[in-house]
Each structure stands twice: as C-alpha cells, then as structure tokens.
PDB file of C-alpha atoms in Angstrom:
ATOM      1  CA  MET A   1    -138.100 125.422  32.401  1.00  0.00           C
ATOM      2  CA  GLN A   2    -139.304 126.956  35.682  1.00  0.00           C
ATOM      3  CA  PRO A   3    -142.332 125.354  37.581  1.00  0.00           C
ATOM      4  CA  LYS A   4    -145.405 127.534  37.371  1.00  0.00           C
ATOM      5  CA  ASN A   5    -145.472 130.069  40.282  1.00  0.00           C
ATOM      6  CA  SER A   6    -148.393 129.403  42.713  1.00  0.00           C
ATOM      7  CA  ILE A   7    -147.937 132.557  44.588  1.00  0.00           C
ATOM      8  CA  GLU A   8    -150.255 135.523  44.026  1.00  0.00           C
ATOM      9  CA  PRO A   9    -149.830 139.227  44.779  1.00  0.00           C
ATOM     10  CA  MET A  10    -151.595 140.261  47.956  1.00  0.00           C
ATOM     11  CA  LYS A  11    -154.581 142.286  47.358  1.00  0.00           C
ATOM     12  CA  ILE A  12    -155.060 145.208  50.020  1.00  0.00           C
ATOM     13  CA  PRO A  13    -158.756 146.028  50.636  1.00  0.00           C
ATOM     14  CA  ASP A  14    -159.887 149.450  49.745  1.00  0.00           C
ATOM     15  CA  ARG A  15    -160.059 151.691  53.044  1.00  0.00           C
ATOM     16  CA  GLY A  16    -162.081 154.590  51.765  1.00  0.00           C
ATOM     17  CA  ARG A  17    -159.762 156.311  49.201  1.00  0.00           C
ATOM     18  CA  HIS A  18    -160.199 153.746  46.395  1.00  0.00           C
ATOM     19  CA  LEU A  19    -156.733 152.561  47.253  1.00  0.00           C
ATOM     20  CA  ASP A  20    -156.888 149.601  44.995  1.00  0.00           C
ATOM     21  CA  MET A  21    -153.485 148.137  45.986  1.00  0.00           C
ATOM     22  CA  GLU A  22    -151.378 144.958  45.264  1.00  0.00           C
ATOM     23  CA  VAL A  23    -148.211 144.109  47.087  1.00  0.00           C
ATOM     24  CA  PHE A  24    -145.694 141.190  46.384  1.00  0.00           C
ATOM     25  CA  ILE A  25    -142.097 139.877  46.600  1.00  0.00           C
ATOM     26  CA  ASN A  26    -140.618 139.414  43.263  1.00  0.00           C
ATOM     27  CA  ARG A  27    -137.630 137.523  42.043  1.00  0.00           C
ATOM     28  CA  ILE A  28    -135.896 139.515  39.088  1.00  0.00           C
ATOM     29  CA  LEU A  29    -134.535 137.582  36.157  1.00  0.00           C
ATOM     30  CA  ASN A  30    -134.752 138.640  32.387  1.00  0.00           C
ATOM     31  CA  TYR A  31    -136.452 141.817  31.121  1.00  0.00           C
ATOM     32  CA  ARG A  32    -140.188 141.858  31.693  1.00  0.00           C
ATOM     33  CA  TYR A  33    -141.250 144.922  29.547  1.00  0.00           C
ATOM     34  CA  HIS A  34    -144.763 146.129  30.282  1.00  0.00           C
ATOM     35  CA  TRP A  35    -146.429 149.269  31.485  1.00  0.00           C
ATOM     36  CA  HIS A  36    -149.687 150.056  33.518  1.00  0.00           C
ATOM     37  CA  GLU A  37    -152.565 152.097  32.350  1.00  0.00           C
ATOM     38  CA  THR A  38    -153.778 153.282  35.585  1.00  0.00           C
ATOM     39  CA  LYS A  39    -151.352 152.077  38.229  1.00  0.00           C
ATOM     40  CA  TYR A  40    -148.488 153.739  40.186  1.00  0.00           C
ATOM     41  CA  GLU A  41    -145.550 151.462  41.033  1.00  0.00           C
ATOM     42  CA  VAL A  42    -143.200 151.535  44.048  1.00  0.00           C
ATOM     43  CA  THR A  43    -140.349 148.866  43.591  1.00  0.00           C
ATOM     44  CA  THR A  44    -137.478 148.349  46.063  1.00  0.00           C
ATOM     45  CA  VAL A  45    -134.530 145.902  45.685  1.00  0.00           C
ATOM     46  CA  LEU A  46    -134.184 143.859  48.813  1.00  0.00           C
ATOM     47  CA  ARG A  47    -131.135 141.730  47.651  1.00  0.00           C
ATOM     48  CA  GLY A  48    -128.844 141.830  44.637  1.00  0.00           C
ATOM     49  CA  ARG A  49    -128.504 144.426  41.909  1.00  0.00           C
ATOM     50  CA  ALA A  50    -130.845 145.116  38.801  1.00  0.00           C
ATOM     51  CA  ILE A  51    -131.022 147.419  35.858  1.00  0.00           C
ATOM     52  CA  TYR A  52    -134.274 149.206  35.684  1.00  0.00           C
ATOM     53  CA  SER A  53    -135.052 150.694  32.195  1.00  0.00           C
ATOM     54  CA  ARG A  54    -137.972 153.176  32.667  1.00  0.00           C
ATOM     55  CA  GLY A  55    -139.280 156.189  30.652  1.00  0.00           C
ATOM     56  CA  GLY A  56    -136.271 156.281  28.380  1.00  0.00           C
ATOM     57  CA  GLU A  57    -133.524 156.022  31.177  1.00  0.00           C
ATOM     58  CA  ALA A  58    -131.682 152.984  32.508  1.00  0.00           C
ATOM     59  CA  VAL A  59    -130.420 152.900  36.074  1.00  0.00           C
ATOM     60  CA  GLU A  60    -128.510 150.306  38.151  1.00  0.00           C
ATOM     61  CA  LEU A  61    -130.100 149.836  41.502  1.00  0.00           C
ATOM     62  CA  GLY A  62    -128.480 147.921  44.416  1.00  0.00           C
ATOM     63  CA  GLU A  63    -129.938 146.756  47.845  1.00  0.00           C
ATOM     64  CA  ASP A  64    -132.426 149.097  49.442  1.00  0.00           C
ATOM     65  CA  ASP A  65    -132.649 151.347  46.242  1.00  0.00           C
ATOM     66  CA  LEU A  66    -135.978 152.096  44.731  1.00  0.00           C
ATOM     67  CA  VAL A  67    -137.903 153.437  41.693  1.00  0.00           C
ATOM     68  CA  VAL A  68    -141.259 155.168  41.481  1.00  0.00           C
ATOM     69  CA  ILE A  69    -143.044 154.428  38.261  1.00  0.00           C
ATOM     70  CA  GLU A  70    -146.122 156.272  36.917  1.00  0.00           C
ATOM     71  CA  PRO A  71    -149.142 155.105  34.904  1.00  0.00           C
ATOM     72  CA  LEU A  72    -148.073 154.510  31.141  1.00  0.00           C
ATOM     73  CA  MET A  73    -144.344 154.574  31.728  1.00  0.00           C
ATOM     74  CA  GLY A  74    -142.888 151.562  29.968  1.00  0.00           C
ATOM     75  CA  HIS A  75    -140.327 149.890  32.046  1.00  0.00           C
ATOM     76  CA  ALA A  76    -138.327 146.533  32.659  1.00  0.00           C
ATOM     77  CA  SER A  77    -135.894 145.094  34.953  1.00  0.00           C
ATOM     78  CA  LEU A  78    -132.934 142.884  34.454  1.00  0.00           C
ATOM     79  CA  ALA A  79    -131.062 140.992  37.201  1.00  0.00           C
ATOM     80  CA  LEU A  80    -127.303 141.810  37.387  1.00  0.00           C
ATOM     81  CA  GLU A  81    -126.774 139.055  40.276  1.00  0.00           C
ATOM     82  CA  LYS A  82    -128.461 135.677  40.844  1.00  0.00           C
ATOM     83  CA  GLY A  83    -131.035 135.789  43.620  1.00  0.00           C
ATOM     84  CA  THR A  84    -132.042 139.431  43.116  1.00  0.00           C
ATOM     85  CA  LEU A  85    -135.282 140.083  45.003  1.00  0.00           C
ATOM     86  CA  THR A  86    -137.561 143.154  44.997  1.00  0.00           C
ATOM     87  CA  MET A  87    -140.664 144.200  46.858  1.00  0.00           C
ATOM     88  CA  THR A  88    -143.351 145.922  44.970  1.00  0.00           C
ATOM     89  CA  ALA A  89    -146.605 148.025  45.765  1.00  0.00           C
ATOM     90  CA  TYR A  90    -149.039 148.977  43.050  1.00  0.00           C
ATOM     91  CA  PHE A  91    -151.924 151.426  43.623  1.00  0.00           C
ATOM     92  CA  ASP A  92    -154.583 152.805  41.257  1.00  0.00           C
ATOM     93  CA  MET A  93    -154.627 156.261  39.976  1.00  0.00           C
ATOM     94  CA  ALA A  94    -158.210 156.449  41.262  1.00  0.00           C
ATOM     95  CA  ALA A  95    -156.687 156.963  44.825  1.00  0.00           C
ATOM     96  CA  THR A  96    -155.447 160.422  43.610  1.00  0.00           C
ATOM     97  CA  ALA A  97    -158.881 161.661  42.733  1.00  0.00           C
ATOM     98  CA  GLY A  98    -159.154 165.405  43.642  1.00  0.00           C
ATOM     99  CA  LEU A  99    -155.455 165.870  44.366  1.00  0.00           C
ATOM    100  CA  ALA A 100    -154.540 166.533  40.744  1.00  0.00           C
ATOM    101  CA  GLU A 101    -156.055 169.452  38.746  1.00  0.00           C
ATOM    102  CA  ALA A 102    -159.126 168.728  36.679  1.00  0.00           C
ATOM    103  CA  GLY A 103    -158.380 166.611  33.694  1.00  0.00           C
ATOM    104  CA  SER A 104    -154.913 165.787  35.037  1.00  0.00           C
ATOM    105  CA  ILE A 105    -152.971 162.907  36.457  1.00  0.00           C
ATOM    106  CA  LEU A 106    -150.924 163.301  39.533  1.00  0.00           C
ATOM    107  CA  SER A 107    -147.101 163.015  38.748  1.00  0.00           C
ATOM    108  CA  PHE A 108    -144.409 162.116  41.096  1.00  0.00           C
ATOM    109  CA  GLY A 109    -141.767 162.694  38.609  1.00  0.00           C
ATOM    110  CA  ILE A 110    -138.717 160.321  37.615  1.00  0.00           C
ATOM    111  CA  TYR A 111    -137.587 159.587  41.139  1.00  0.00           C
ATOM    112  CA  ARG A 112    -135.107 156.896  41.857  1.00  0.00           C
ATOM    113  CA  CYS A 113    -133.133 156.047  45.054  1.00  0.00           C
ATOM    114  CA  ASP A 114    -129.693 154.549  44.242  1.00  0.00           C
ATOM    115  CA  GLY A 115    -126.281 154.464  45.895  1.00  0.00           C
ATOM    116  CA  THR A 116    -125.982 158.286  45.967  1.00  0.00           C
ATOM    117  CA  ASN A 117    -128.985 158.883  48.043  1.00  0.00           C
ATOM    118  CA  ARG A 118    -130.626 155.710  49.437  1.00  0.00           C
ATOM    119  CA  HIS A 119    -130.223 157.000  53.057  1.00  0.00           C
ATOM    120  CA  GLU A 120    -132.489 160.086  52.572  1.00  0.00           C
ATOM    121  CA  GLU A 121    -135.389 160.172  54.819  1.00  0.00           C
ATOM    122  CA  ARG A 122    -138.108 160.141  52.156  1.00  0.00           C
ATOM    123  CA  PHE A 123    -136.741 156.968  50.845  1.00  0.00           C
ATOM    124  CA  ARG A 124    -136.386 155.311  54.135  1.00  0.00           C
ATOM    125  CA  LEU A 125    -140.076 156.280  54.713  1.00  0.00           C
ATOM    126  CA  LEU A 126    -141.292 154.879  51.568  1.00  0.00           C
ATOM    127  CA  ARG A 127    -139.338 151.687  52.058  1.00  0.00           C
ATOM    128  CA  ALA A 128    -140.857 151.354  55.510  1.00  0.00           C
ATOM    129  CA  THR A 129    -144.387 152.059  54.369  1.00  0.00           C
ATOM    130  CA  VAL A 130    -144.479 149.323  51.736  1.00  0.00           C
ATOM    131  CA  ALA A 131    -142.690 146.802  54.062  1.00  0.00           C
ATOM    132  CA  ASP A 132    -145.239 147.494  56.795  1.00  0.00           C
ATOM    133  CA  ILE A 133    -148.060 147.171  54.461  1.00  0.00           C
ATOM    134  CA  ILE A 134    -146.695 143.573  53.648  1.00  0.00           C
ATOM    135  CA  LEU A 135    -145.712 142.691  57.221  1.00  0.00           C
ATOM    136  CA  SER A 136    -149.430 143.746  58.290  1.00  0.00           C
ATOM    137  CA  ALA A 137    -151.114 141.749  55.440  1.00  0.00           C
ATOM    138  CA  ILE A 138    -149.424 138.503  56.786  1.00  0.00           C
ATOM    139  CA  ASP A 139    -149.708 139.097  60.226  1.00  0.00           C
ATOM    140  CA  THR A 140    -152.435 137.004  62.059  1.00  0.00           C
ATOM    141  CA  SER A 141    -152.703 138.852  65.360  1.00  0.00           C
ATOM    142  CA  PRO A 142    -156.048 140.292  66.395  1.00  0.00           C
ATOM    143  CA  LEU A 143    -155.111 143.956  65.437  1.00  0.00           C
ATOM    144  CA  ALA A 144    -153.602 143.134  62.152  1.00  0.00           C
ATOM    145  CA  ARG A 145    -156.426 144.367  60.159  1.00  0.00           C
ATOM    146  CA  ASP A 146    -156.512 147.869  61.714  1.00  0.00           C
ATOM    147  CA  ALA A 147    -152.642 147.871  61.336  1.00  0.00           C
ATOM    148  CA  LEU A 148    -153.113 147.093  57.652  1.00  0.00           C
ATOM    149  CA  ALA A 149    -155.499 149.976  57.220  1.00  0.00           C
ATOM    150  CA  CYS A 150    -153.162 152.281  58.901  1.00  0.00           C
ATOM    151  CA  HIS A 151    -149.991 151.432  57.092  1.00  0.00           C
ATOM    152  CA  SER A 152    -151.824 151.220  53.518  1.00  0.00           C
ATOM    153  CA  GLY A 153    -153.452 154.578  54.114  1.00  0.00           C
ATOM    154  CA  LEU A 154    -149.788 156.067  54.676  1.00  0.00           C
ATOM    155  CA  LEU A 155    -148.393 155.238  51.115  1.00  0.00           C
ATOM    156  CA  LEU A 156    -150.022 158.096  49.361  1.00  0.00           C
ATOM    157  CA  PRO A 157    -149.504 160.766  52.059  1.00  0.00           C
ATOM    158  CA  VAL A 158    -145.698 159.790  52.265  1.00  0.00           C
ATOM    159  CA  LEU A 159    -145.706 160.323  48.282  1.00  0.00           C
ATOM    160  CA  MET A 160    -147.580 163.543  48.457  1.00  0.00           C
ATOM    161  CA  ALA A 161    -145.438 164.928  51.322  1.00  0.00           C
ATOM    162  CA  HIS A 162    -141.969 163.975  50.111  1.00  0.00           C
ATOM    163  CA  PHE A 163    -142.000 163.527  46.344  1.00  0.00           C
ATOM    164  CA  GLU A 164    -143.115 166.969  45.007  1.00  0.00           C
ATOM    165  CA  PRO A 165    -146.386 166.103  43.246  1.00  0.00           C
ATOM    166  CA  THR A 166    -147.309 167.923  40.039  1.00  0.00           C
ATOM    167  CA  SER A 167    -150.168 167.511  37.585  1.00  0.00           C
ATOM    168  CA  ARG A 168    -149.794 166.616  33.917  1.00  0.00           C
ATOM    169  CA  PRO A 169    -152.617 166.320  31.268  1.00  0.00           C
ATOM    170  CA  ASP A 170    -154.593 163.176  31.185  1.00  0.00           C
ATOM    171  CA  SER A 171    -155.244 162.500  27.493  1.00  0.00           C
ATOM    172  CA  ARG A 172    -157.388 159.413  28.161  1.00  0.00           C
ATOM    173  CA  ARG A 173    -160.751 161.060  27.612  1.00  0.00           C
ATOM    174  CA  GLY A 174    -162.583 159.970  24.617  1.00  0.00           C
ATOM    175  CA  GLU A 175    -165.557 158.312  22.881  1.00  0.00           C
ATOM    176  CA  LEU A 176    -164.228 154.950  21.854  1.00  0.00           C
ATOM    177  CA  SER A 177    -166.071 152.216  23.703  1.00  0.00           C
ATOM    178  CA  PRO A 178    -163.912 149.916  25.751  1.00  0.00           C
ATOM    179  CA  ILE A 179    -164.938 147.110  23.532  1.00  0.00           C
ATOM    180  CA  SER A 180    -163.645 149.165  20.571  1.00  0.00           C
ATOM    181  CA  ALA A 181    -160.346 149.960  22.316  1.00  0.00           C
ATOM    182  CA  SER A 182    -159.929 146.410  23.205  1.00  0.00           C
ATOM    183  CA  ALA A 183    -160.483 145.358  19.591  1.00  0.00           C
ATOM    184  CA  ILE A 184    -157.828 147.781  18.557  1.00  0.00           C
ATOM    185  CA  VAL A 185    -155.260 146.448  20.985  1.00  0.00           C
ATOM    186  CA  ASP A 186    -156.126 142.857  20.112  1.00  0.00           C
ATOM    187  CA  PHE A 187    -155.729 143.813  16.376  1.00  0.00           C
ATOM    188  CA  LEU A 188    -152.177 145.078  16.981  1.00  0.00           C
ATOM    189  CA  GLU A 189    -151.139 142.130  19.099  1.00  0.00           C
ATOM    190  CA  ALA A 190    -152.084 139.983  16.213  1.00  0.00           C
ATOM    191  CA  HIS A 191    -150.450 141.955  13.519  1.00  0.00           C
ATOM    192  CA  TYR A 192    -147.353 143.652  15.225  1.00  0.00           C
ATOM    193  CA  MET A 193    -144.959 141.751  12.957  1.00  0.00           C
ATOM    194  CA  ASP A 194    -146.684 143.209   9.797  1.00  0.00           C
ATOM    195  CA  LYS A 195    -146.494 146.703   8.391  1.00  0.00           C
ATOM    196  CA  VAL A 196    -149.466 147.966  10.404  1.00  0.00           C
ATOM    197  CA  SER A 197    -150.716 151.461   9.549  1.00  0.00           C
ATOM    198  CA  LEU A 198    -153.331 153.678  10.684  1.00  0.00           C
ATOM    199  CA  GLU A 199    -155.134 153.070   7.519  1.00  0.00           C
ATOM    200  CA  ALA A 200    -155.206 149.409   8.251  1.00  0.00           C
ATOM    201  CA  LEU A 201    -156.709 149.976  11.599  1.00  0.00           C
ATOM    202  CA  ALA A 202    -159.303 152.413  10.076  1.00  0.00           C
ATOM    203  CA  SER A 203    -160.398 149.689   7.591  1.00  0.00           C
ATOM    204  CA  TYR A 204    -160.512 147.124  10.432  1.00  0.00           C
ATOM    205  CA  THR A 205    -162.509 149.397  12.881  1.00  0.00           C
ATOM    206  CA  GLY A 206    -164.395 151.460  10.411  1.00  0.00           C
ATOM    207  CA  TYR A 207    -163.357 154.528  12.058  1.00  0.00           C
ATOM    208  CA  ASN A 208    -161.987 157.693  10.201  1.00  0.00           C
ATOM    209  CA  ARG A 209    -158.119 157.643  10.269  1.00  0.00           C
ATOM    210  CA  THR A 210    -157.794 161.287  11.922  1.00  0.00           C
ATOM    211  CA  TYR A 211    -160.530 160.220  14.499  1.00  0.00           C
ATOM    212  CA  LEU A 212    -158.988 156.882  15.247  1.00  0.00           C
ATOM    213  CA  SER A 213    -155.384 158.450  15.738  1.00  0.00           C
ATOM    214  CA  THR A 214    -156.951 160.924  18.168  1.00  0.00           C
ATOM    215  CA  PHE A 215    -159.018 158.460  20.166  1.00  0.00           C
ATOM    216  CA  PHE A 216    -156.487 155.711  19.890  1.00  0.00           C
ATOM    217  CA  LYS A 217    -154.235 157.871  22.191  1.00  0.00           C
ATOM    218  CA  THR A 218    -157.249 158.861  24.459  1.00  0.00           C
ATOM    219  CA  ASN A 219    -157.980 155.100  25.335  1.00  0.00           C
ATOM    220  CA  THR A 220    -154.499 153.806  25.582  1.00  0.00           C
ATOM    221  CA  GLY A 221    -152.762 157.083  26.613  1.00  0.00           C
ATOM    222  CA  LEU A 222    -150.210 156.562  23.927  1.00  0.00           C
ATOM    223  CA  ASN A 223    -149.958 157.373  20.339  1.00  0.00           C
ATOM    224  CA  PHE A 224    -150.373 154.794  17.748  1.00  0.00           C
ATOM    225  CA  HIS A 225    -146.803 154.295  16.819  1.00  0.00           C
ATOM    226  CA  ASP A 226    -145.494 154.203  20.428  1.00  0.00           C
ATOM    227  CA  TYR A 227    -147.896 151.544  21.452  1.00  0.00           C
ATOM    228  CA  LEU A 228    -147.041 149.430  18.471  1.00  0.00           C
ATOM    229  CA  THR A 229    -143.295 149.876  19.142  1.00  0.00           C
ATOM    230  CA  ARG A 230    -143.838 148.730  22.789  1.00  0.00           C
ATOM    231  CA  ILE A 231    -145.572 145.458  21.466  1.00  0.00           C
ATOM    232  CA  ARG A 232    -142.969 144.793  19.090  1.00  0.00           C
ATOM    233  CA  LEU A 233    -140.277 145.227  21.650  1.00  0.00           C
ATOM    234  CA  LYS A 234    -141.976 142.921  24.043  1.00  0.00           C
ATOM    235  CA  HIS A 235    -142.001 140.234  21.638  1.00  0.00           C
ATOM    236  CA  SER A 236    -138.457 140.780  20.385  1.00  0.00           C
ATOM    237  CA  LEU A 237    -137.263 140.324  23.975  1.00  0.00           C
ATOM    238  CA  SER A 238    -138.774 136.954  24.099  1.00  0.00           C
ATOM    239  CA  ASP A 239    -136.961 135.999  20.848  1.00  0.00           C
ATOM    240  CA  LEU A 240    -133.666 137.174  22.192  1.00  0.00           C
ATOM    241  CA  ALA A 241    -133.931 135.325  25.407  1.00  0.00           C
ATOM    242  CA  TYR A 242    -135.709 132.150  24.429  1.00  0.00           C
ATOM    243  CA  THR A 243    -134.674 131.487  20.795  1.00  0.00           C
ATOM    244  CA  ASP A 244    -131.480 131.171  18.632  1.00  0.00           C
ATOM    245  CA  LYS A 245    -132.866 133.387  15.827  1.00  0.00           C
ATOM    246  CA  GLN A 246    -130.404 135.639  13.970  1.00  0.00           C
ATOM    247  CA  MET A 247    -130.706 139.500  14.732  1.00  0.00           C
ATOM    248  CA  THR A 248    -131.799 140.305  11.505  1.00  0.00           C
ATOM    249  CA  ALA A 249    -134.576 137.753  11.620  1.00  0.00           C
ATOM    250  CA  ILE A 250    -135.686 138.888  15.058  1.00  0.00           C
ATOM    251  CA  ALA A 251    -135.896 142.470  13.906  1.00  0.00           C
ATOM    252  CA  LEU A 252    -138.058 141.555  10.737  1.00  0.00           C
ATOM    253  CA  ASP A 253    -140.231 139.049  12.625  1.00  0.00           C
ATOM    254  CA  ASN A 254    -141.201 141.550  15.061  1.00  0.00           C
ATOM    255  CA  GLY A 255    -142.235 144.230  12.428  1.00  0.00           C
ATOM    256  CA  PHE A 256    -139.063 146.267  12.421  1.00  0.00           C
ATOM    257  CA  SER A 257    -138.052 147.423   8.822  1.00  0.00           C
ATOM    258  CA  ASP A 258    -134.442 146.423   9.401  1.00  0.00           C
ATOM    259  CA  LEU A 259    -131.697 145.449  11.862  1.00  0.00           C
ATOM    260  CA  LYS A 260    -130.400 148.969  12.250  1.00  0.00           C
ATOM    261  CA  THR A 261    -133.888 150.336  13.001  1.00  0.00           C
ATOM    262  CA  PHE A 262    -134.506 147.559  15.532  1.00  0.00           C
ATOM    263  CA  THR A 263    -131.078 148.390  17.229  1.00  0.00           C
ATOM    264  CA  VAL A 264    -131.753 152.082  17.537  1.00  0.00           C
ATOM    265  CA  VAL A 265    -135.149 151.486  19.021  1.00  0.00           C
ATOM    266  CA  PHE A 266    -133.967 148.890  21.442  1.00  0.00           C
ATOM    267  CA  LYS A 267    -131.115 150.953  22.586  1.00  0.00           C
ATOM    268  CA  SER A 268    -133.216 153.966  23.177  1.00  0.00           C
ATOM    269  CA  ASN A 269    -135.467 152.031  25.392  1.00  0.00           C
ATOM    270  CA  PHE A 270    -133.188 149.677  27.311  1.00  0.00           C
ATOM    271  CA  HIS A 271    -129.712 151.539  26.911  1.00  0.00           C
ATOM    272  CA  THR A 272    -128.079 148.377  25.627  1.00  0.00           C
ATOM    273  CA  THR A 273    -128.033 146.726  22.289  1.00  0.00           C
ATOM    274  CA  PRO A 274    -130.094 143.642  21.376  1.00  0.00           C
ATOM    275  CA  SER A 275    -126.960 141.543  20.867  1.00  0.00           C
ATOM    276  CA  ALA A 276    -125.437 142.801  24.433  1.00  0.00           C
ATOM    277  CA  TYR A 277    -128.747 141.859  25.974  1.00  0.00           C
ATOM    278  CA  ARG A 278    -128.790 138.278  24.413  1.00  0.00           C
ATOM    279  CA  GLN A 279    -125.256 137.786  25.727  1.00  0.00           C
ATOM    280  CA  THR A 280    -126.285 138.736  29.251  1.00  0.00           C
ATOM    281  CA  VAL A 281    -129.309 136.399  29.498  1.00  0.00           C
ATOM    282  CA  GLN A 282    -127.651 133.392  27.460  1.00  0.00           C
ATOM    283  CA  GLY A 283    -126.919 130.571  29.891  1.00  0.00           C
ATOM    284  CA  VAL A 284    -128.444 132.012  32.892  1.00  0.00           C
ATOM    285  CA  GLU A 285    -131.723 131.243  34.673  1.00  0.00           C
ATOM    286  CA  LYS A 286    -134.694 132.911  32.988  1.00  0.00           C
ATOM    287  CA  ALA A 287    -138.436 133.170  33.735  1.00  0.00           C
ATOM    288  CA  GLU A 288    -140.841 130.959  31.699  1.00  0.00           C
ATOM    289  CA  SER A 289    -141.717 133.985  29.444  1.00  0.00           C
ATOM    290  CA  VAL A 290    -141.307 137.688  29.354  1.00  0.00           C
ATOM    291  CA  ASP A 291    -144.842 138.084  30.790  1.00  0.00           C
ATOM    292  CA  SER A 292    -144.242 135.790  33.849  1.00  0.00           C
ATOM    293  CA  ARG A 293    -143.499 136.760  37.294  1.00  0.00           C
ATOM    294  CA  ILE A 294    -141.561 134.646  39.929  1.00  0.00           C
ATOM    295  CA  LEU A 295    -143.064 135.679  43.202  1.00  0.00           C
ATOM    296  CA  LEU A 296    -141.820 134.639  46.646  1.00  0.00           C
ATOM    297  CA  ASP A 297    -143.747 133.689  49.865  1.00  0.00           C
ATOM    298  CA  PRO A 298    -143.214 136.908  52.084  1.00  0.00           C
ATOM    299  CA  HIS A 299    -142.742 134.431  55.102  1.00  0.00           C
ATOM    300  CA  ASP A 300    -139.345 133.465  53.518  1.00  0.00           C
ATOM    301  CA  PRO A 301    -136.866 133.911  56.503  1.00  0.00           C
ATOM    302  CA  PHE A 302    -134.751 136.342  54.464  1.00  0.00           C
ATOM    303  CA  VAL A 303    -137.538 138.398  53.243  1.00  0.00           C
ATOM    304  CA  LEU A 304    -139.157 138.733  56.807  1.00  0.00           C
ATOM    305  CA  ALA A 305    -135.683 139.891  58.077  1.00  0.00           C
ATOM    306  CA  LYS A 306    -135.484 142.346  55.382  1.00  0.00           C
ATOM    307  CA  LEU A 307    -138.902 143.737  55.775  1.00  0.00           C
ATOM    308  CA  SER A 308    -138.525 143.981  59.598  1.00  0.00           C
ATOM    309  CA  SER A 309    -135.125 145.917  59.042  1.00  0.00           C
ATOM    310  CA  TYR A 310    -137.195 148.620  57.265  1.00  0.00           C
ATOM    311  CA  SER A 311    -140.266 148.308  59.562  1.00  0.00           C
ATOM    312  CA  GLN A 312    -141.695 151.258  61.551  1.00  0.00           C
ATOM    313  CA  ARG A 313    -144.620 148.987  62.913  1.00  0.00           C
ATOM    314  CA  GLY A 314    -143.636 149.545  66.570  1.00  0.00           C
ATOM    315  CA  LEU A 315    -144.026 153.246  66.009  1.00  0.00           C
ATOM    316  CA  VAL A 316    -147.507 153.167  64.267  1.00  0.00           C
ATOM    317  CA  SER A 317    -149.333 149.958  64.963  1.00  0.00           C
TER     318      SER A 317
END
C-alpha cells in the first residue's frame, strides 16, 4: 500500500480573468478515470510513456508529449514505464467568458502532441508556459509574484492563438437546484450496480421522467446513460486492479448486463479489453485507489531540470 500523499496541487491566484488554476507534478500508475465539469486540462509527459484514453480515443504519449482535455471529456491515463511523470495545469472555463458565443463553451478540439509533432512551435510554447507557471509558483525571489501573474496570464492566450478555438453548445443551463443535482449524482453512486432507470430516478426525486432526462443533462453535461456508464467504468477499474474477482462477476457487480456488454463498453472507452488491462496492472505498483493521485514535490531535482529545459522565464520575467 502506498503511503498517503501529502503534497497538494498548487493553486494559482486569480489575476483578473477568473483564472482559477491548479498546477502539479503527477506520478502516473494505473488508470484513474474521471472528468471535469468546468475545467480544462493541459498535461505533459515529463518522463516515461503513458496511454491516455480521452473522448473515445487512446493515444500513446512519450517524453515531452502532451494532451489538451476539455470539460466533461472522460479520460484516464496508464503508465507504460515505471516512474512515468507528468505536469498538469487545470483552469476553469470561467476564464473563457466572453470568448465563446453566447450559450456556448470554448472548444480547443482533440489536440495531442506525440512523436510525430512534439517539436511544433505551438506545443513548445504550451509546455513552456505551464513549466514557467510552476517555476514561478515555487520561486521565492522578490519578483516571483509578478512573474507568476505574467506566466499564468499567458496560458489562455497561447491556447487562443495556436489551437484554433471554436464554440460548442453549452447544455448546462437548467432549473434543477444544485442540491437536487447533487442528490441525483449521490443516488447513482449508491445504486450504479443495480438496474437503475430514469423511472427509478423520477420516483426518487419526484420529477417527471421527461423533465428529469432533460435537466439531468443540463446539470451534469451528460445524458443519464452516459453518466451512469462512467460511474460503472470507474468502479470496474477498481475491481480489475485491486481484486481477484472473475470477469463476469466484475461486470455484474458494476451494473453491466453481462460480460460481453461490459467488454464492448470498456474497449470503446479504453481501447483495450478488461482482461488485457488487468494483466497490465497485475504485479506492478498501483495507486491507493482509482481516485487517488501521487503528486511529487516540484523541487525534485529531475523535475526542476526538466521544467527548466522547457522554460522561457529569461525571456518574459
């Protein structure tokens, strides 16, 4: 069992554009399947190799490769080499207010930097910007605060200038209160292993089935079936990595009708079968759970050297 990780993501202060940002260095192990309701993510591999499953595609990333992940895009990462490290920046979609069309979310597309294009200037700039945010955040010199404001303020302009932003509809505009939406999510987390239906949710919440279907998507950004499937996949990953359950038992215990359905859904999301994933993670180091991160101190000598190799601080600070 891993010791509890005591390092927290670094929170970057808002500098006037609601740039609610977190940055951190992460050690990649087994799949951690999740999605962000309102946050964009930029992740770069600092060392090693990893598979990123994202929005229905799976890509292999090596050192210096990166991905851009939009709000509500289900994604997971799996290390292919021991000691694989990444640097990640999250920023809230509130930062894009006024940049997308009314009623829309700013989209940067399904961008990835891999071995075929990792030396393109736009990816170099994006790596450098995130690295400089982290380096400025841990800097103790008198001008560090001004440097941090400068570098954190560059992230969105770099994306806007080099990643062809477009607008996509924002479906999250409804009348369910946050308390009601939270109650629905809690209900699904408690009953994902059962044959949950919209009728059961309607009975639980007191809402009409059609009304509930519409406003469930409004408040979560996903339709009922997709959200429930994501919860089931998250728990099935835990069973595959941490238990010796038979495949059929894992499928049934996590709400899938049979092993065939489970395998098809799993493969469509992770581009591998449940049995192949289990073979990959058996006998190797794993995180405490599928929800846990293993964060590194950015003062680690390798991390500092790597961030410095990306840095443009001398040009901007």
